[in-house]
Amino acid sequence: RKEVEQDPGPFNVPEGATVAFNCTYSNSASQSFFWYRQDCRKEPKLLMSVYSSGNEDGRFTAQLNRASQYISLLIRDSKLSDSATYLCVVNIRDRGSTLGRLYFGRGTQLTVWP
Amino acid sequence: NAGVTQTPKFQVLKTGQSMTLQCAQDMNHNSMYWYRQDPGMGLRLIYYSASEGTTDKGEVPNGYNVSRLNKREFSLRLESAAPSQTSVYFCASSEKGSGNQPQHFGDGTRLSIL
């Protein structure tokens, strides 16, 4: 089982739609969670951190469900500029190490059409 | 503020040639990372350096070496390039190596091995 799993999509939605992505992770001890955005042929960029109580940043809402080990990203009122690949990122501590590191999901592709 | 700078942006090599990818960050971050990204595979960690003076293997270290030259710079070397190393390489940095903090990425090096 991969450490972080995402539905690869693609999700194709019209402008103004609401779309949600889910991501599951394998390590129940994971402490930190993030969503990144990656545009075609560009570097990944941090979209938002995910906090235990859930958090919102404008049209974007992230939620964490520790019991079921999944995180979600909700995008409301989709814009053309939201078209990108969204990466789910989870910190996992390697066995025998005091350090954790980030594991990246393979990404969910979103296309918003006019 | 440049963030994370990678050079070169593009490179074509012949099988067996060697080269070094350069990465520098100006955010005074302690930890630095090298990833490769292949279609359908997502980001895979090659090597990382939790702090100046330390380096550790990631998921796919074979065929690569790294040097943490100082706090700012972390280079990735291919001693004898192989076609399987054709990929997009990203360098990233974070304030600490605990995995609890987001990473900031350079804009990548597109490497082709013929």
XYZ file of C-alpha atoms in Angstrom:
228
model
C 0.000 0.000 0.000
C 1.387 3.406 -0.888
C 1.835 5.875 1.907
C -0.409 8.454 0.256
C -3.120 7.629 -2.271
C -5.226 9.921 -4.400
C -7.771 9.500 -7.143
C -5.796 10.597 -10.221
C -8.898 11.915 -11.977
C -9.120 13.715 -14.273
C -11.918 15.829 -12.909
C -13.509 17.999 -15.582
C -15.916 20.612 -14.203
C -17.557 23.795 -15.512
C -16.723 27.202 -14.140
C -18.613 27.885 -10.941
C -18.838 24.226 -9.932
C -17.846 22.810 -6.562
C -15.365 19.963 -6.656
C -13.863 17.828 -3.916
C -10.747 15.663 -3.783
C -9.952 13.014 -1.217
C -6.686 11.502 -0.175
C -5.916 8.589 2.159
C -2.721 8.016 4.091
C -1.279 4.894 5.661
C 0.489 6.074 8.804
C -1.800 6.840 11.726
C 1.020 8.719 13.477
C 1.278 11.328 10.733
C 1.253 14.840 12.142
C 1.312 17.254 9.252
C -0.740 17.490 6.106
C -0.660 19.788 3.118
C -2.224 20.360 -0.270
C 0.061 21.488 -3.072
C -0.842 22.684 -6.525
C 1.218 21.906 -9.600
C 0.645 23.549 -12.950
C 1.710 21.790 -16.131
C 5.505 21.674 -16.412
C 5.930 23.804 -13.284
C 7.090 23.163 -9.752
C 4.695 22.161 -6.941
C 3.554 25.112 -4.843
C 2.019 25.041 -1.394
C -1.719 25.671 -1.567
C -2.583 25.254 2.086
C -1.789 23.363 5.234
C -4.466 21.109 6.705
C -5.293 21.530 10.380
C -7.118 19.129 12.659
C -10.112 21.383 13.008
C -10.349 21.995 9.282
C -9.444 25.280 7.675
C -10.571 27.547 4.916
C -8.734 29.923 2.602
C -11.124 31.805 0.378
C -12.776 29.296 -1.949
C -10.662 26.419 -0.654
C -11.538 24.274 2.356
C -9.336 21.510 3.718
C -10.462 18.894 6.209
C -8.748 16.112 8.110
C -10.335 12.912 9.373
C -7.791 11.182 11.578
C -10.020 8.244 12.452
C -10.409 7.290 8.800
C -6.985 8.612 7.797
C -8.052 10.827 4.982
C -7.873 14.464 4.071
C -10.001 16.373 1.635
C -9.885 19.547 -0.417
C -13.045 21.344 -1.468
C -12.967 24.032 -4.133
C -16.044 26.216 -4.440
C -16.956 28.442 -7.382
C -14.255 26.940 -9.604
C -12.290 29.277 -11.848
C -10.479 28.512 -15.078
C -7.254 29.323 -13.247
C -7.902 26.453 -10.812
C -7.005 23.984 -13.569
C -3.946 22.149 -12.262
C -2.861 18.964 -10.528
C -3.469 18.893 -6.777
C -1.009 16.950 -4.661
C -1.848 15.524 -1.265
C 1.177 15.612 1.054
C 1.604 13.852 4.394
C 4.498 13.713 6.809
C 5.570 10.201 7.811
C 8.305 9.269 10.199
C 10.585 6.586 8.793
C 10.991 3.525 10.966
C 14.048 3.873 13.189
C 14.422 7.558 12.457
C 13.643 10.526 14.639
C 12.957 12.580 11.563
C 9.804 12.599 9.534
C 9.616 13.524 5.916
C 6.963 14.434 3.449
C 5.359 11.920 1.134
C 3.588 13.184 -1.955
C 0.570 11.619 -3.564
C 0.596 11.223 -7.324
C -1.870 14.051 -7.714
C -5.419 14.643 -8.898
C -5.822 16.450 -12.191
C -8.495 19.144 -12.408
C -9.665 20.880 -15.562
C -12.174 23.708 -15.286
C -13.897 24.533 -18.571
C -15.737 27.723 -19.544
C 13.966 37.052 -2.851
C 14.744 34.206 -5.263
C 13.707 31.278 -3.003
C 15.098 28.042 -4.458
C 17.216 28.330 -7.599
C 18.149 25.370 -9.768
C 20.620 25.213 -12.624
C 20.563 24.231 -15.389
C 16.919 24.422 -16.485
C 17.411 21.910 -19.303
C 20.135 19.413 -20.142
C 20.650 16.633 -22.673
C 23.296 14.017 -21.950
C 24.573 10.915 -23.617
C 24.549 7.607 -21.763
C 27.615 7.359 -19.552
C 28.242 11.089 -19.224
C 28.328 12.707 -15.823
C 26.885 15.961 -14.606
C 25.971 17.889 -11.485
C 22.671 19.621 -10.867
C 23.004 22.702 -8.693
C 20.537 23.994 -6.125
C 20.734 27.025 -3.855
C 18.226 28.552 -1.438
C 18.289 31.974 0.165
C 15.636 31.401 2.857
C 18.115 30.279 5.514
C 16.454 26.869 5.562
C 18.139 23.974 7.333
C 16.845 21.102 5.221
C 17.127 20.459 1.505
C 15.833 17.738 -0.793
C 16.189 16.324 -4.275
C 13.205 14.717 -6.020
C 12.560 13.282 -9.425
C 9.163 13.365 -11.089
C 8.174 10.961 -13.831
C 4.801 10.698 -15.590
C 2.353 8.702 -13.503
C 4.868 8.241 -10.687
C 4.561 11.435 -8.715
C 7.444 12.941 -6.787
C 10.026 10.495 -5.482
C 12.694 11.482 -3.003
C 16.261 10.789 -4.128
C 18.327 12.227 -1.275
C 17.840 14.747 1.452
C 19.910 16.758 3.871
C 18.224 17.440 7.188
C 20.908 19.927 8.169
C 24.253 21.204 6.997
C 26.776 18.390 7.123
C 24.305 15.508 6.871
C 22.822 13.645 3.931
C 20.510 10.639 3.772
C 19.090 8.367 1.102
C 15.501 8.665 0.032
C 13.359 6.225 -1.942
C 15.408 6.100 -5.159
C 19.093 6.935 -4.432
C 20.771 4.466 -6.795
C 22.848 6.141 -9.489
C 23.051 9.463 -7.654
C 25.294 11.212 -5.168
C 24.784 14.450 -3.294
C 26.839 17.092 -1.580
C 25.608 19.616 0.959
C 28.225 22.201 0.183
C 27.054 24.688 2.828
C 23.741 25.744 4.310
C 22.617 27.328 1.041
C 23.694 24.772 -1.535
C 22.817 21.121 -2.197
C 24.034 19.483 -5.398
C 22.996 16.256 -7.104
C 25.493 14.330 -9.203
C 24.931 11.656 -11.831
C 28.232 9.825 -12.219
C 27.283 7.751 -15.266
C 23.965 8.818 -16.728
C 21.497 6.179 -17.889
C 18.316 6.596 -19.986
C 16.270 5.576 -16.915
C 17.406 8.815 -15.284
C 15.560 10.895 -17.851
C 13.223 12.901 -15.666
C 12.355 16.257 -14.201
C 14.416 16.958 -11.099
C 13.207 19.267 -8.349
C 15.164 20.654 -5.461
C 13.271 21.775 -2.358
C 14.018 23.239 1.034
C 12.270 23.553 4.379
C 13.042 25.328 7.593
C 13.480 22.065 9.486
C 13.768 18.422 8.538
C 11.105 17.184 10.886
C 8.595 16.827 8.079
C 6.163 19.070 9.909
C 6.828 22.038 7.714
C 6.080 22.617 4.054
C 8.764 22.474 1.437
C 9.506 25.143 -1.132
C 10.505 24.017 -4.607
C 12.783 25.266 -7.323
C 11.405 25.369 -10.840
C 13.063 22.146 -11.906
C 15.697 20.746 -14.238
C 14.505 18.819 -17.275
C 17.091 16.148 -17.993
C 17.153 13.859 -21.019
C 19.595 10.976 -21.359
C 20.047 9.637 -24.873
